[in-house]
PDB file of C-alpha atoms in Angstrom:
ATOM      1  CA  UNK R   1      -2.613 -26.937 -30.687  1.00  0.00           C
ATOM      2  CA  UNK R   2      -5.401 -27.421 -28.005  1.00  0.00           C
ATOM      3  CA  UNK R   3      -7.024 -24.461 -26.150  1.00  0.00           C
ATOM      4  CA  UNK R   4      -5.812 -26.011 -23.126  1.00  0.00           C
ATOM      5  CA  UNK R   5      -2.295 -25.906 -24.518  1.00  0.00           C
ATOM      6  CA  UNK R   6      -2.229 -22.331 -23.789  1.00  0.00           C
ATOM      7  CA  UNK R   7      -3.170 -22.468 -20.463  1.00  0.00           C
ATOM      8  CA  UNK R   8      -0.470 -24.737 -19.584  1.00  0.00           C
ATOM      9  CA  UNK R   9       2.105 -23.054 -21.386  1.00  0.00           C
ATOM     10  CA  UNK R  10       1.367 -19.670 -23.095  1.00  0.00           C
ATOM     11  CA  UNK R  11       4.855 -18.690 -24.391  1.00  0.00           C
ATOM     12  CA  UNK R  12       4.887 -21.970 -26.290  1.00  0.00           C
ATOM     13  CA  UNK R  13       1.795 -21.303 -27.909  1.00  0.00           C
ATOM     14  CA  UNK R  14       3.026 -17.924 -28.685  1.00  0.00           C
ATOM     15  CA  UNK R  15       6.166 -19.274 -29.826  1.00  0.00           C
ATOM     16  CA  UNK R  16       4.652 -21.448 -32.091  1.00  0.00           C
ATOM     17  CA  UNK R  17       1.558 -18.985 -33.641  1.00  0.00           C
ATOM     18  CA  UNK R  18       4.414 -16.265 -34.006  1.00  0.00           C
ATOM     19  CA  UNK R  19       7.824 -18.024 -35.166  1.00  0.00           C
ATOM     20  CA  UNK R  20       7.159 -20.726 -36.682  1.00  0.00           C
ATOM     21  CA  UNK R  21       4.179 -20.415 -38.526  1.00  0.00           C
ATOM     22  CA  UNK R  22       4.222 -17.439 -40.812  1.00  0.00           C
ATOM     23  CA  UNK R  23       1.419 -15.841 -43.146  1.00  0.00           C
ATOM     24  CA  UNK R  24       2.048 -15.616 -46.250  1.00  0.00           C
ATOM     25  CA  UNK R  25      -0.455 -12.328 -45.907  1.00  0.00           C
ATOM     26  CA  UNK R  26       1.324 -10.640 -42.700  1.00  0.00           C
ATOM     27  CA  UNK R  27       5.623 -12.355 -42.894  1.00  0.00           C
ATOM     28  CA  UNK R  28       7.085 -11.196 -39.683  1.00  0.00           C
ATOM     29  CA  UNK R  29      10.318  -9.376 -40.229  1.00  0.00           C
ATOM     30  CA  UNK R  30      13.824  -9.509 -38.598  1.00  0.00           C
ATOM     31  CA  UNK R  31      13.170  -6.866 -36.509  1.00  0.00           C
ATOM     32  CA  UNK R  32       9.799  -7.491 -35.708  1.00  0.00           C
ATOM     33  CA  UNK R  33      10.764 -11.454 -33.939  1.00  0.00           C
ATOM     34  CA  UNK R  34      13.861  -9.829 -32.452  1.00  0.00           C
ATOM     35  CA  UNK R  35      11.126  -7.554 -30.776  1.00  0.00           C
ATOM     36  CA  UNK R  36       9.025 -10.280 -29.839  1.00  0.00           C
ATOM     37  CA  UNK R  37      11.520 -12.042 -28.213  1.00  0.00           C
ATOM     38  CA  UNK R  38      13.007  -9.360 -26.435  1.00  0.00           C
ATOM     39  CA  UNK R  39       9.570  -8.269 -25.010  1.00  0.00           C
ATOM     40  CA  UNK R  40       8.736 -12.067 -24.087  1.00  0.00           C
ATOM     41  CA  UNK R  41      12.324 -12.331 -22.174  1.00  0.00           C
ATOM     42  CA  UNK R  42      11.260  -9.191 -20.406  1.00  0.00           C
ATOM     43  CA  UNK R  43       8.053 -10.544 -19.861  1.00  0.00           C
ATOM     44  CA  UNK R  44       8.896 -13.770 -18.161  1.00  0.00           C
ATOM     45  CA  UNK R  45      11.029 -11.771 -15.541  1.00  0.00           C
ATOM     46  CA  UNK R  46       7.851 -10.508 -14.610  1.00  0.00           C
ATOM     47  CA  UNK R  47       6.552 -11.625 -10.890  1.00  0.00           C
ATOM     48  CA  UNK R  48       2.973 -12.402 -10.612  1.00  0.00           C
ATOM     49  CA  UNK R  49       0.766  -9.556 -10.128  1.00  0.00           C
ATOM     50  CA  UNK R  50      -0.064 -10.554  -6.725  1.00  0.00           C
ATOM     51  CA  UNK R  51       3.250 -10.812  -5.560  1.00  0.00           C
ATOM     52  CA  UNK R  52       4.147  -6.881  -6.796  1.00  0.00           C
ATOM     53  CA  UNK R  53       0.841  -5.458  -5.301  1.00  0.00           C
ATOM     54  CA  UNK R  54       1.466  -7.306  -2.209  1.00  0.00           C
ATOM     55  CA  UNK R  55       4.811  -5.893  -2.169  1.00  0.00           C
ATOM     56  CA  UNK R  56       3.979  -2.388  -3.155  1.00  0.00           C
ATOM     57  CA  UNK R  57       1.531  -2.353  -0.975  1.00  0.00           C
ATOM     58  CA  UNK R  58       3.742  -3.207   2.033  1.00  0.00           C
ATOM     59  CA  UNK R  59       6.625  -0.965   1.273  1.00  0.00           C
ATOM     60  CA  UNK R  60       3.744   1.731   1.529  1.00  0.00           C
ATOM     61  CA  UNK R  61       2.001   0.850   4.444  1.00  0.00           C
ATOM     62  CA  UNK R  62       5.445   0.598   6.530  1.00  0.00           C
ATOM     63  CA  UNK R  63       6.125   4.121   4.902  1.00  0.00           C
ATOM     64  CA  UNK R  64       2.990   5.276   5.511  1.00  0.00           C
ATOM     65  CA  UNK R  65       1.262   3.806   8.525  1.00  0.00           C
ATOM     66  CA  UNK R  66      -1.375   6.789   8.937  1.00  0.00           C
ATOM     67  CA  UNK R  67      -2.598   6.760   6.014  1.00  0.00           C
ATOM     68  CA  UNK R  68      -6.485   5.491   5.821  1.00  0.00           C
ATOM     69  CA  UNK R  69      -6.058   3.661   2.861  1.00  0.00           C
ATOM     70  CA  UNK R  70      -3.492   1.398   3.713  1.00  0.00           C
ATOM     71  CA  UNK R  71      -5.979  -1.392   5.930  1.00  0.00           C
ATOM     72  CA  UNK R  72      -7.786  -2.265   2.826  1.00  0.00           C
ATOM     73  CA  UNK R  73      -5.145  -2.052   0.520  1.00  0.00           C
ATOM     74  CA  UNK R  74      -3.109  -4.821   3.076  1.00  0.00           C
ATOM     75  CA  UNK R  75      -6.610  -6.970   2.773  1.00  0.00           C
ATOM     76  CA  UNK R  76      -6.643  -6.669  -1.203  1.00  0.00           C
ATOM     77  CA  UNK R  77      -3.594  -7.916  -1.247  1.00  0.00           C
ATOM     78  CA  UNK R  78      -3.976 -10.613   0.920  1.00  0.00           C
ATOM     79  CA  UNK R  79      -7.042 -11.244  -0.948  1.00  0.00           C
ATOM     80  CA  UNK R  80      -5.343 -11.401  -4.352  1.00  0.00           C
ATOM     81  CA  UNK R  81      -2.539 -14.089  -3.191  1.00  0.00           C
ATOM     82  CA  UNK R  82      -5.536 -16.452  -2.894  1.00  0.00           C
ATOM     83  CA  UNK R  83      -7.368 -15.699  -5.669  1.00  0.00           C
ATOM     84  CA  UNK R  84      -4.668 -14.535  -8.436  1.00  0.00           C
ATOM     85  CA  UNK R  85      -1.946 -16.029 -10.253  1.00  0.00           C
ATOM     86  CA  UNK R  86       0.446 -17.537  -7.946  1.00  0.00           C
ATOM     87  CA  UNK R  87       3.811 -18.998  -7.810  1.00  0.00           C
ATOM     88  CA  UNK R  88       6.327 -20.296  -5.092  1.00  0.00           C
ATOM     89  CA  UNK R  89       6.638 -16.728  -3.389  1.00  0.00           C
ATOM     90  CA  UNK R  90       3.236 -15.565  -3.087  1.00  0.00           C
ATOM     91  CA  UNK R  91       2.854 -17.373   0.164  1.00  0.00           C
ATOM     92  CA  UNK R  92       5.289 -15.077   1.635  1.00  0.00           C
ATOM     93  CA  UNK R  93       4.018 -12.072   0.275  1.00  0.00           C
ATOM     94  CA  UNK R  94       1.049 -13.112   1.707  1.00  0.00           C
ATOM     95  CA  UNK R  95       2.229 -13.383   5.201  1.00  0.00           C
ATOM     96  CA  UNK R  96       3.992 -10.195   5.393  1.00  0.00           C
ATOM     97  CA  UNK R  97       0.837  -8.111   3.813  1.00  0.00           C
ATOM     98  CA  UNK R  98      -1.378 -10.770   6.280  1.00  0.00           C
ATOM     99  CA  UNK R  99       0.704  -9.286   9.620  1.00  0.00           C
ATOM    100  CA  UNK R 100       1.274  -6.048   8.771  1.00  0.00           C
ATOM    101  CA  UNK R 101      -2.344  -5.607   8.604  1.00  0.00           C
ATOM    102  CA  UNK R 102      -2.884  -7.537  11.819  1.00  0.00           C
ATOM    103  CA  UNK R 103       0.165  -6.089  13.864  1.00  0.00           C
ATOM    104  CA  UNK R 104      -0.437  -2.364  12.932  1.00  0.00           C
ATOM    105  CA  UNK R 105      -4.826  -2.200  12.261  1.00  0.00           C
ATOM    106  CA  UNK R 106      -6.261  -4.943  14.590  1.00  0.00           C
ATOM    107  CA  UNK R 107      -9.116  -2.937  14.846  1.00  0.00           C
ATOM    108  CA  UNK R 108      -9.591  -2.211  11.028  1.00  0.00           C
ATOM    109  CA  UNK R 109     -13.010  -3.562   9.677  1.00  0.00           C
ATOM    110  CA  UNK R 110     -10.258  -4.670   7.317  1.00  0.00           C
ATOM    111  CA  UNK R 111      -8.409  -6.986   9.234  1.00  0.00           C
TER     112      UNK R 111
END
């Protein structure tokens, strides 16, 4: 496997390093790959980590509109859907963090 197999597809590499190939020094058990797999299904239902702050961060500044924190926690998040991991979604999160910020702290150093 190349490094840059892992970047392209993780979960195969992992597949592959943990399933099919085992040590003679360290077998994996039953149990233990039943594990594995269970915690990579959970895994991949995952969304990216901007998308959850972005939405976290949302919920709680339309819950919590005075609080202080909330204009650069709305620019962090705006910040990490163009910097972080991203799939077809993030755009919107994006958006939504994007005009909240605007629409309810135009004068924020933030926004």
């Amino acid at each position: 496997l190349t490094p840059w197999a892992f970047l392209l597809d993780p979960f195969r590499v992992l597949d592959s390093l943990l399933f099919k190939r085992r040590s003679r020094l360290s077998p994996k058990l039953p149990a233990d790959v039943a594990a594995l797999r269970e915690e990579r299904r959970r895994l991949l239902q995952l969304d990216t980590a901007p998308n959850c702050l972005a939405e976290s961060v949302v919920q709680w500044g339309r819950a919590h509109p005075a609080d202080p924190r909330v204009p650069e926690a709305l620019h962090l998040a705006v910040k990490s859907t163009r910097y972080g991991c991203t799939n077809k979604r993030t755009g919107d999160f994006s958006h939504r963090a994007f005009r909240l910020l605007h629409r309810n702290y135009p004068e924020s150093d933030w926004a």
